[in-house]
Tab-separated table of C-alpha atoms and ligand atoms in Angstrom:
chain	number	residue	atom	x	y	z
R	1	MET	CA	-6.165	19.965	18.147
R	2	VAL	CA	-3.124	22.054	18.019
R	3	LEU	CA	-3.277	25.920	18.317
R	4	LEU	CA	-0.207	27.896	16.693
R	5	ASP	CA	-0.311	31.297	17.149
R	6	ALA	CA	2.811	32.964	15.915
R	7	TYR	CA	2.881	36.602	18.452
R	8	GLY	CA	0.650	35.091	21.513
R	9	PRO	CA	-3.103	35.600	22.928
R	10	GLY	CA	-4.205	38.821	22.826
R	11	ASN	CA	-0.928	40.522	21.541
R	12	THR	CA	-0.875	43.924	21.035
R	13	ARG	CA	-0.781	44.059	16.890
R	14	ALA	CA	-3.556	41.377	16.571
R	15	SER	CA	-7.110	42.977	15.724
R	16	SER	CA	-8.370	41.407	19.081
R	17	GLY	CA	-5.924	42.845	21.413
R	18	GLY	CA	-7.343	45.995	22.464
R	19	GLU	CA	-8.466	46.368	25.926
R	20	SER	CA	-12.268	45.987	24.759
R	21	ARG	CA	-14.826	45.762	22.043
R	22	ILE	CA	-18.696	46.195	21.730
R	23	ILE	CA	-20.656	43.735	21.283
R	24	ARG	CA	-24.124	44.816	20.369
R	25	MET	CA	-27.055	42.995	18.709
R	26	GLY	CA	-27.514	45.496	16.375
R	27	TYR	CA	-26.630	45.669	12.207
R	28	GLY	CA	-29.496	47.447	10.720
R	29	ALA	CA	-31.286	45.325	8.682
R	30	ASP	CA	-28.719	43.023	8.005
R	31	ASP	CA	-30.137	39.655	9.783
R	32	LEU	CA	-27.206	37.715	9.113
R	33	TYR	CA	-25.234	39.562	12.156
R	34	THR	CA	-27.819	40.273	13.732
R	35	ARG	CA	-28.696	36.322	14.706
R	36	PHE	CA	-24.420	35.954	14.659
R	37	ALA	CA	-24.367	38.552	17.404
R	38	ARG	CA	-27.260	36.866	19.332
R	39	ARG	CA	-25.982	33.753	19.415
R	40	SER	CA	-22.002	34.694	20.361
R	41	PHE	CA	-23.417	36.616	23.207
R	42	GLN	CA	-24.901	33.051	24.437
R	43	LEU	CA	-21.682	31.605	24.407
R	44	TRP	CA	-19.185	34.222	25.790
R	45	GLU	CA	-22.088	34.426	28.270
R	46	ALA	CA	-21.888	31.429	29.047
R	47	PHE	CA	-17.694	31.052	28.663
R	48	PHE	CA	-17.679	33.835	31.256
R	49	ARG	CA	-19.947	32.340	33.589
R	50	ASP	CA	-18.330	28.515	33.046
R	51	ALA	CA	-14.636	29.763	33.258
R	52	GLY	CA	-15.330	32.429	36.482
R	53	GLN	CA	-13.999	34.946	34.370
R	54	PRO	CA	-16.618	38.048	34.764
R	55	LEU	CA	-14.936	39.597	31.501
R	56	PHE	CA	-18.535	41.462	30.039
R	57	LYS	CA	-19.166	44.296	31.147
R	58	PRO	CA	-22.983	45.328	30.909
R	59	THR	CA	-22.437	48.987	30.054
R	60	GLY	CA	-25.470	49.015	27.394
R	61	VAL	CA	-25.100	50.141	23.641
R	62	LEU	CA	-26.326	53.583	22.456
R	63	TRP	CA	-26.682	54.107	18.684
R	64	LEU	CA	-27.112	58.281	18.211
R	65	ALA	CA	-29.203	59.023	15.309
R	66	ARG	CA	-30.524	62.098	13.781
R	67	GLU	CA	-33.752	62.648	12.032
R	68	GLY	CA	-34.709	59.789	9.819
R	69	ASP	CA	-32.288	57.936	10.243
R	70	PRO	CA	-31.911	55.040	7.623
R	71	LEU	CA	-29.353	52.653	9.993
R	72	VAL	CA	-30.205	53.229	13.656
R	73	SER	CA	-34.409	53.409	11.893
R	74	ASP	CA	-33.765	49.724	9.989
R	75	THR	CA	-31.668	48.554	13.497
R	76	LEU	CA	-34.898	49.956	15.691
R	77	ALA	CA	-36.869	47.436	13.044
R	78	THR	CA	-34.867	44.431	13.537
R	79	LEU	CA	-34.651	44.497	16.636
R	80	ARG	CA	-38.124	44.528	17.192
R	81	GLN	CA	-38.738	42.467	15.033
R	82	GLN	CA	-36.360	39.941	16.475
R	83	GLY	CA	-37.569	40.798	20.190
R	84	VAL	CA	-34.262	41.891	21.104
R	85	PRO	CA	-34.702	44.404	24.164
R	86	HIS	CA	-34.159	47.320	23.284
R	87	GLU	CA	-35.262	51.205	23.744
R	88	ARG	CA	-36.185	54.360	21.405
R	89	LEU	CA	-35.398	57.096	23.233
R	90	SER	CA	-36.159	60.683	22.289
R	91	ARG	CA	-33.697	64.006	22.775
R	92	LEU	CA	-35.652	64.574	26.260
R	93	ASP	CA	-35.215	60.847	27.024
R	94	LEU	CA	-31.572	61.450	26.173
R	95	LYS	CA	-31.597	64.692	28.167
R	96	VAL	CA	-32.996	63.315	31.106
R	97	ARG	CA	-30.358	60.282	30.925
R	98	PHE	CA	-27.605	61.372	29.439
R	99	PRO	CA	-27.242	65.483	29.980
R	100	GLN	CA	-23.469	64.548	29.591
R	101	ILE	CA	-23.607	64.300	26.354
R	102	ALA	CA	-23.941	67.129	23.500
R	103	LEU	CA	-26.427	66.825	21.092
R	104	GLY	CA	-26.186	68.492	19.079
R	105	ASP	CA	-28.444	67.911	15.641
R	106	HIS	CA	-28.855	64.370	17.206
R	107	THR	CA	-33.127	63.621	17.718
R	108	TRP	CA	-33.471	60.163	19.607
R	109	ALA	CA	-31.206	57.110	20.221
R	110	LEU	CA	-31.656	53.603	20.207
R	111	LEU	CA	-30.568	51.910	23.445
R	112	GLU	CA	-28.983	48.106	23.398
R	113	PRO	CA	-29.367	47.854	27.517
R	114	GLU	CA	-27.870	44.498	27.487
R	115	SER	CA	-25.478	44.536	25.150
R	116	GLY	CA	-22.520	45.821	26.284
R	117	VAL	CA	-18.359	45.611	26.268
R	118	ILE	CA	-16.277	42.714	26.328
R	119	LEU	CA	-12.334	42.963	27.510
R	120	ALA	CA	-11.098	41.876	24.493
R	121	ARG	CA	-7.584	40.954	25.192
R	122	ARG	CA	-7.769	39.181	28.167
R	123	ALA	CA	-10.639	37.715	27.162
R	124	VAL	CA	-8.497	36.026	24.135
R	125	SER	CA	-6.131	34.798	27.119
R	126	ALA	CA	-8.868	33.340	29.352
R	127	LEU	CA	-10.034	31.637	25.648
R	128	VAL	CA	-6.972	29.836	25.289
R	129	ALA	CA	-5.833	29.158	28.524
R	130	GLU	CA	-9.526	27.250	28.915
R	131	ALA	CA	-9.051	25.332	25.811
R	132	VAL	CA	-5.382	24.865	27.020
R	133	ARG	CA	-6.710	23.121	29.902
R	134	GLY	CA	-9.685	20.606	27.677
R	135	GLY	CA	-6.742	19.653	25.989
R	136	VAL	CA	-5.862	21.795	23.541
R	137	ASP	CA	-2.021	21.629	22.424
R	138	TYR	CA	-0.734	26.162	21.863
R	139	ARG	CA	1.943	26.881	21.051
R	140	ALA	CA	3.770	29.808	19.932
R	141	ALA	CA	4.862	29.451	15.883
R	142	SER	CA	5.101	31.518	13.074
R	143	VAL	CA	3.081	29.132	9.830
R	144	LEU	CA	3.939	29.564	6.500
R	145	THR	CA	2.422	29.450	3.517
R	146	PRO	CA	0.678	26.592	2.452
R	147	GLU	CA	1.882	24.928	-1.183
R	148	GLY	CA	0.780	22.862	-3.894
R	149	ARG	CA	-3.059	21.036	-4.692
R	150	GLY	CA	-5.424	18.682	-3.489
R	151	ARG	CA	-5.147	17.396	0.009
R	152	LEU	CA	-2.793	19.497	2.379
R	153	ASP	CA	-0.898	17.008	4.842
R	154	ALA	CA	1.512	19.351	7.083
R	155	LEU	CA	1.846	23.002	7.485
R	156	GLY	CA	5.452	24.070	7.964
R	157	THR	CA	6.713	26.618	10.398
R	158	GLU	CA	9.539	29.680	9.894
R	159	ASP	CA	11.357	27.931	12.872
R	160	GLY	CA	11.674	24.605	10.675
R	161	GLU	CA	8.749	22.404	12.138
R	162	SER	CA	6.044	20.317	10.515
R	163	ILE	CA	2.649	19.890	11.915
R	164	HIS	CA	0.689	17.533	10.193
R	165	ALA	CA	-3.648	17.541	10.417
R	166	ARG	CA	-6.650	16.416	9.148
R	167	GLU	CA	-7.728	19.471	8.806
R	168	PHE	CA	-6.082	22.907	8.969
R	169	VAL	CA	-8.041	26.764	9.868
R	170	PHE	CA	-6.130	29.702	8.958
R	171	ALA	CA	-7.708	32.775	11.410
R	172	CYS	CA	-4.977	34.749	11.271
R	173	GLY	CA	-6.778	38.620	10.729
R	174	PRO	CA	-4.998	40.982	8.926
R	175	TRP	CA	-2.103	38.718	8.433
R	176	LEU	CA	-4.375	36.639	5.555
R	177	PRO	CA	-3.648	38.784	2.555
R	178	LYS	CA	0.352	37.866	3.893
R	179	LEU	CA	-0.079	34.687	4.086
R	180	PHE	CA	-2.445	33.669	1.049
R	181	PRO	CA	-0.995	36.803	-1.424
R	182	ASP	CA	-2.330	34.985	-4.153
R	183	LEU	CA	-5.459	34.758	-3.005
R	184	LEU	CA	-5.837	37.984	-0.271
R	185	ALA	CA	-3.355	40.403	-1.268
R	186	ASP	CA	-6.906	42.180	-2.881
R	187	ARG	CA	-9.409	41.587	-1.441
R	188	ILE	CA	-8.380	41.553	2.326
R	189	PHE	CA	-7.268	45.611	3.295
R	190	PRO	CA	-6.077	45.907	6.353
R	191	THR	CA	-6.409	49.432	7.454
R	192	ARG	CA	-4.959	51.568	10.111
R	193	GLN	CA	-7.064	52.387	13.061
R	194	GLU	CA	-6.454	55.039	16.031
R	195	VAL	CA	-7.734	54.742	19.697
R	196	PHE	CA	-7.472	56.924	22.536
R	197	PHE	CA	-8.158	57.205	26.145
R	198	PHE	CA	-8.934	60.310	27.503
R	199	GLY	CA	-8.712	61.189	31.501
R	200	PRO	CA	-12.311	62.492	32.797
R	201	PRO	CA	-12.365	64.851	36.199
R	202	ALA	CA	-11.298	63.918	39.398
R	203	GLY	CA	-13.741	61.461	41.086
R	204	ASP	CA	-16.467	62.162	38.233
R	205	VAL	CA	-18.388	59.390	37.220
R	206	ARG	CA	-20.254	60.964	34.519
R	207	PHE	CA	-18.010	59.252	31.884
R	208	SER	CA	-17.920	55.806	33.726
R	209	SER	CA	-20.507	52.923	33.437
R	210	PRO	CA	-23.501	52.747	34.486
R	211	ALA	CA	-23.846	56.536	33.896
R	212	LEU	CA	-22.736	56.352	30.280
R	213	PRO	CA	-22.982	53.420	28.388
R	214	ALA	CA	-20.827	52.821	24.949
R	215	TRP	CA	-22.310	54.693	21.764
R	216	ILE	CA	-21.834	55.005	18.314
R	217	ASP	CA	-22.194	58.356	16.647
R	218	PHE	CA	-22.212	56.694	13.445
R	219	GLY	CA	-22.742	60.684	11.548
R	220	GLU	CA	-19.765	61.174	12.155
R	221	GLU	CA	-18.082	57.505	12.362
R	222	VAL	CA	-17.127	57.858	15.982
R	223	TYR	CA	-17.429	55.633	18.332
R	224	GLY	CA	-16.428	55.334	22.146
R	225	VAL	CA	-16.337	53.399	25.623
R	226	PRO	CA	-17.189	54.111	29.144
R	227	ASP	CA	-13.561	54.434	31.624
R	228	LEU	CA	-13.853	50.667	32.686
R	229	GLU	CA	-11.329	49.807	35.384
R	230	GLY	CA	-9.605	53.392	35.495
R	231	ARG	CA	-8.418	52.837	31.834
R	232	GLY	CA	-9.950	56.162	30.220
R	233	PHE	CA	-13.385	57.028	28.101
R	234	LYS	CA	-12.343	55.943	25.290
R	235	VAL	CA	-13.302	57.770	21.789
R	236	ALA	CA	-12.318	56.466	18.256
R	237	PRO	CA	-12.626	57.052	14.815
R	238	ASP	CA	-14.555	53.937	12.711
R	239	ARG	CA	-13.902	56.120	9.439
R	240	HIS	CA	-10.799	53.602	7.555
R	241	GLY	CA	-7.181	54.588	7.929
R	242	PRO	CA	-4.627	54.132	5.453
R	243	ALA	CA	-3.715	50.738	4.508
R	244	PHE	CA	-1.121	49.330	7.617
R	245	GLU	CA	1.275	46.465	7.614
R	246	PRO	CA	0.750	44.464	10.861
R	247	ASP	CA	4.162	43.073	11.285
R	248	ALA	CA	5.725	45.641	11.183
R	249	GLY	CA	3.812	49.321	10.933
R	250	GLU	CA	4.674	51.128	14.514
R	251	ARG	CA	1.540	52.338	16.203
R	252	LEU	CA	2.438	56.098	17.291
R	253	VAL	CA	-1.094	57.542	16.986
R	254	SER	CA	-0.394	61.844	14.808
R	255	ALA	CA	-0.577	64.826	16.185
R	256	GLU	CA	-3.753	65.446	13.340
R	257	SER	CA	-5.671	63.131	14.701
R	258	VAL	CA	-4.888	63.599	18.725
R	259	ALA	CA	-6.798	67.386	17.395
R	260	ARG	CA	-9.488	65.246	15.344
R	261	MET	CA	-10.902	63.615	18.470
R	262	ARG	CA	-9.835	66.541	21.044
R	263	ASP	CA	-12.201	68.929	18.968
R	264	PHE	CA	-14.933	65.746	18.605
R	265	LEU	CA	-14.793	65.409	22.429
R	266	GLY	CA	-15.359	69.078	23.650
R	267	ARG	CA	-18.404	68.991	20.543
R	268	ARG	CA	-20.282	66.491	21.699
R	269	PHE	CA	-18.785	65.697	26.017
R	270	PRO	CA	-18.145	69.030	26.484
R	271	ALA	CA	-16.662	68.346	29.891
R	272	LEU	CA	-14.487	66.135	28.467
R	273	LYS	CA	-12.956	69.368	26.975
R	274	GLY	CA	-9.465	69.549	27.231
R	275	ALA	CA	-9.457	66.191	29.611
R	276	PRO	CA	-5.928	64.613	29.117
R	277	LEU	CA	-5.419	62.247	26.670
R	278	LEU	CA	-4.087	59.234	29.071
R	279	GLU	CA	-3.162	56.046	26.310
R	280	THR	CA	-3.285	56.181	22.475
R	281	ARG	CA	-3.721	52.682	20.617
R	282	VAL	CA	-3.117	51.472	16.854
R	283	CYS	CA	-4.380	48.503	15.650
R	284	GLN	CA	-5.878	47.535	12.185
R	285	TYR	CA	-9.189	46.344	10.837
R	286	GLU	CA	-9.168	43.150	8.115
R	287	ASN	CA	-11.837	44.999	5.745
R	288	THR	CA	-13.697	42.752	2.915
R	289	SER	CA	-14.335	44.869	0.255
R	290	ASN	CA	-18.252	45.389	1.842
R	291	GLY	CA	-17.773	44.085	5.742
R	292	ASP	CA	-18.833	41.181	5.087
R	293	PHE	CA	-16.527	38.168	6.690
R	294	LEU	CA	-14.576	35.687	5.096
R	295	ILE	CA	-15.587	32.074	5.530
R	296	ASP	CA	-14.166	29.245	2.285
R	297	ARG	CA	-13.040	26.137	2.499
R	298	HIS	CA	-9.058	27.396	-0.140
R	299	PRO	CA	-10.169	26.933	-3.282
R	300	ASP	CA	-6.757	24.688	-4.125
R	301	LEU	CA	-6.543	22.679	-1.067
R	302	GLU	CA	-9.299	21.213	-0.073
R	303	ASN	CA	-8.968	20.621	3.693
R	304	VAL	CA	-7.644	24.264	4.314
R	305	TRP	CA	-9.983	26.615	5.284
R	306	LEU	CA	-9.612	30.716	5.836
R	307	ALA	CA	-11.759	32.617	8.559
R	308	GLY	CA	-11.328	36.179	8.858
R	309	GLY	CA	-12.482	39.658	7.634
R	310	GLY	CA	-13.896	40.632	10.693
R	311	SER	CA	-13.593	44.025	9.243
R	312	GLY	CA	-13.505	46.311	12.038
R	313	HIS	CA	-16.384	44.479	13.547
R	314	GLY	CA	-16.033	40.922	14.270
R	315	PHE	CA	-14.478	40.695	17.671
R	316	LYS	CA	-18.413	40.209	19.373
R	317	HIS	CA	-18.757	37.580	16.625
R	318	GLY	CA	-15.904	35.045	17.496
R	319	PRO	CA	-18.291	31.825	18.915
R	320	ALA	CA	-20.384	32.243	16.645
R	321	VAL	CA	-18.046	32.134	14.068
R	322	GLY	CA	-16.077	29.678	15.602
R	323	GLU	CA	-19.309	27.329	15.550
R	324	TYR	CA	-20.378	27.852	11.972
R	325	VAL	CA	-16.669	27.018	10.718
R	326	ALA	CA	-16.447	23.726	13.058
R	327	GLN	CA	-19.960	22.812	11.506
R	328	ARG	CA	-18.797	23.760	8.320
R	329	LEU	CA	-15.590	21.707	8.984
R	330	GLN	CA	-17.770	18.746	9.662
R	331	GLY	CA	-20.303	19.350	6.561
R	332	ALA	CA	-22.403	19.890	9.632
R	333	ALA	CA	-24.646	23.960	8.318
R	334	ALA	CA	-25.410	24.895	5.065
R	335	GLU	CA	-23.192	27.425	3.519
R	336	GLU	CA	-23.713	31.124	4.069
R	337	VAL	CA	-23.558	32.899	0.363
R	338	ARG	CA	-22.137	35.951	1.314
R	339	PHE	CA	-18.989	34.689	3.406
R	340	ARG	CA	-18.105	32.975	0.338
R	341	LEU	CA	-14.768	33.697	-1.042
R	342	SER	CA	-16.022	33.893	-4.011
R	343	THR	CA	-17.819	37.306	-2.702
R	344	LYS	CA	-14.822	39.182	-2.317
R	345	GLU	CA	-14.279	42.110	-4.406
R	346	THR	CA	-11.539	43.873	-4.887
R	347	VAL	CA	-12.768	48.083	-4.944
R	348	GLN	CA	-14.087	48.491	-1.263
R	349	LYS	CA	-17.492	49.467	-0.536
R	350	ARG	CA	-18.078	49.092	2.895
R	351	ALA	CA	-21.775	48.078	3.640
R	352	VAL	CA	-21.565	45.925	6.805
R	353	PHE	CA	-21.954	48.663	9.750
W	401	FAD	C1	-9.988	49.688	17.416
W	401	FAD	C2	-10.391	48.571	16.796
W	401	FAD	C3	-11.936	48.392	17.222
W	401	FAD	C4	-12.621	47.384	17.069
W	401	FAD	N1	-13.573	47.527	17.636
W	401	FAD	C5	-14.418	46.003	17.476
W	401	FAD	C6	-15.709	46.197	18.244
W	401	FAD	O1	-15.844	47.390	18.872
W	401	FAD	N2	-16.697	45.501	18.050
W	401	FAD	C7	-16.424	44.107	17.805
W	401	FAD	O2	-17.201	43.366	17.545
W	401	FAD	N3	-15.384	43.860	16.927
W	401	FAD	C8	-14.504	45.263	16.806
W	401	FAD	N4	-13.020	45.237	16.311
W	401	FAD	C9	-12.902	44.227	15.027
W	401	FAD	C10	-11.706	43.435	15.727
W	401	FAD	O3	-10.696	43.428	17.015
W	401	FAD	C11	-11.717	42.063	14.835
W	401	FAD	O4	-12.660	42.107	13.769
W	401	FAD	C12	-11.471	40.881	15.612
W	401	FAD	O5	-10.134	40.974	16.734
W	401	FAD	C13	-10.412	39.826	14.554
W	401	FAD	O6	-10.034	38.831	15.517
W	401	FAD	P1	-8.975	37.494	14.381
W	401	FAD	O7	-8.717	36.613	15.429
W	401	FAD	O8	-9.852	37.372	13.210
W	401	FAD	O9	-7.714	38.479	13.691
W	401	FAD	P2	-6.487	39.211	15.055
W	401	FAD	O10	-7.351	39.315	16.501
W	401	FAD	O11	-5.603	39.638	14.237
W	401	FAD	O12	-5.627	37.119	15.036
W	401	FAD	C14	-4.887	36.984	14.007
W	401	FAD	C15	-3.908	36.196	15.305
W	401	FAD	O13	-3.008	35.514	13.501
W	401	FAD	C16	-1.978	35.158	14.575
W	401	FAD	N5	-1.099	35.101	13.157
W	401	FAD	C17	-0.903	35.801	12.341
W	401	FAD	N6	0.104	35.507	11.408
W	401	FAD	C18	0.438	33.864	11.570
W	401	FAD	C19	0.981	33.381	11.641
W	401	FAD	N7	1.704	33.037	10.462
W	401	FAD	N8	1.283	31.827	12.240
W	401	FAD	C20	0.372	31.970	13.481
W	401	FAD	N9	-0.068	32.558	13.611
W	401	FAD	C21	-0.906	33.771	12.829
W	401	FAD	C22	-1.965	36.909	15.029
W	401	FAD	O14	-0.380	36.562	16.064
W	401	FAD	C23	-3.126	36.505	15.906
W	401	FAD	O15	-2.755	36.171	16.941
W	401	FAD	C24	-12.212	46.244	16.587
W	401	FAD	C25	-10.848	46.423	16.060
W	401	FAD	C26	-9.804	47.230	16.237
W	401	FAD	C27	-8.560	46.900	14.878
């Protein structure tokens, strides 16, 4: 088996190249992604254990909710139904357990105590290292768009190599529309997403795990991760940014975004009002029209598969996606209709959160 990557495992341009990615089980009423997240969690834990790499941080994940919040209420019902560990916290519970959060108009929250954060960039590197130890032939190479119809015999690379294989899987995240412009240029929308790391006061552990879980404020479309390994308190908008080009796009955040994040921080975490900005990142989501993944066979090339469309929530699902792709290749999995290419629209209407 050959694994090719143009920029290397966990590189800065990749969507998976961030320091941390949240793994949560809840997806509103969406049973599909809850199932995928649960399966992935098992596989991530087994991988980290076997590889001797403690790259999962059990911070817990806190969903802040307003009165009657449909997404969090549906998530609560799904987790209850599927037996996923969770707690429903009242406003009073929140005030006692997390006094560092200024609740504003949040009246309750859902806590997934066993979920948390994966150190993403390092997890990808560890995965490739393990794959190489297991016999995978990893090479740095940029592949070219496959041409023709029927069966693909060989895939060309920028430096003139030909890679022969029985099956080809393109899991190129935000680059899929560049590699398959005819199919995907108007079906996968890479958007610019900014990430901010603010510095808590010296000696203050209120913004680190275990004092604070990872948290999501869907009402404000902002989420965050407690300070892990002293890298800073991560805050990021989940709202889709403008279109972004993953190869050439410059990765500097704007002054307006910094001001918006500071405003949010001061309101939600008053002790961090005026906290210094330690580091910023610009990454990209690779959105499908509604947030459902794209995992399907190429319509013209029978042994070419497309796997992507992570849409800002795909990292956690990597292991289950890999398992599903492997089973599809062997004809061993029933097709999930929501992952079909034919379900991808050309107008964005986000439905998976
Ligand atoms: C700021 C931010 C926060 C996020 N937060 C979360 C979160 O908390 N939880 C979560 O689950 N998900 C989250 N996501 C989404 C998640 O990170 C992505 O869905 C996921 O990482 C996508 O992985 P991928 O392997 O499909 O793409 P990528 O990680 O982008 O990998 C694609 C790879 O393809 C390679 N490539 C491209 N073109 C070629 C070519 N021609 N030849 C060879 N190789 C090529 C690239 O070098 C790259 O390494 C977040 C995303 C961002 C940007």
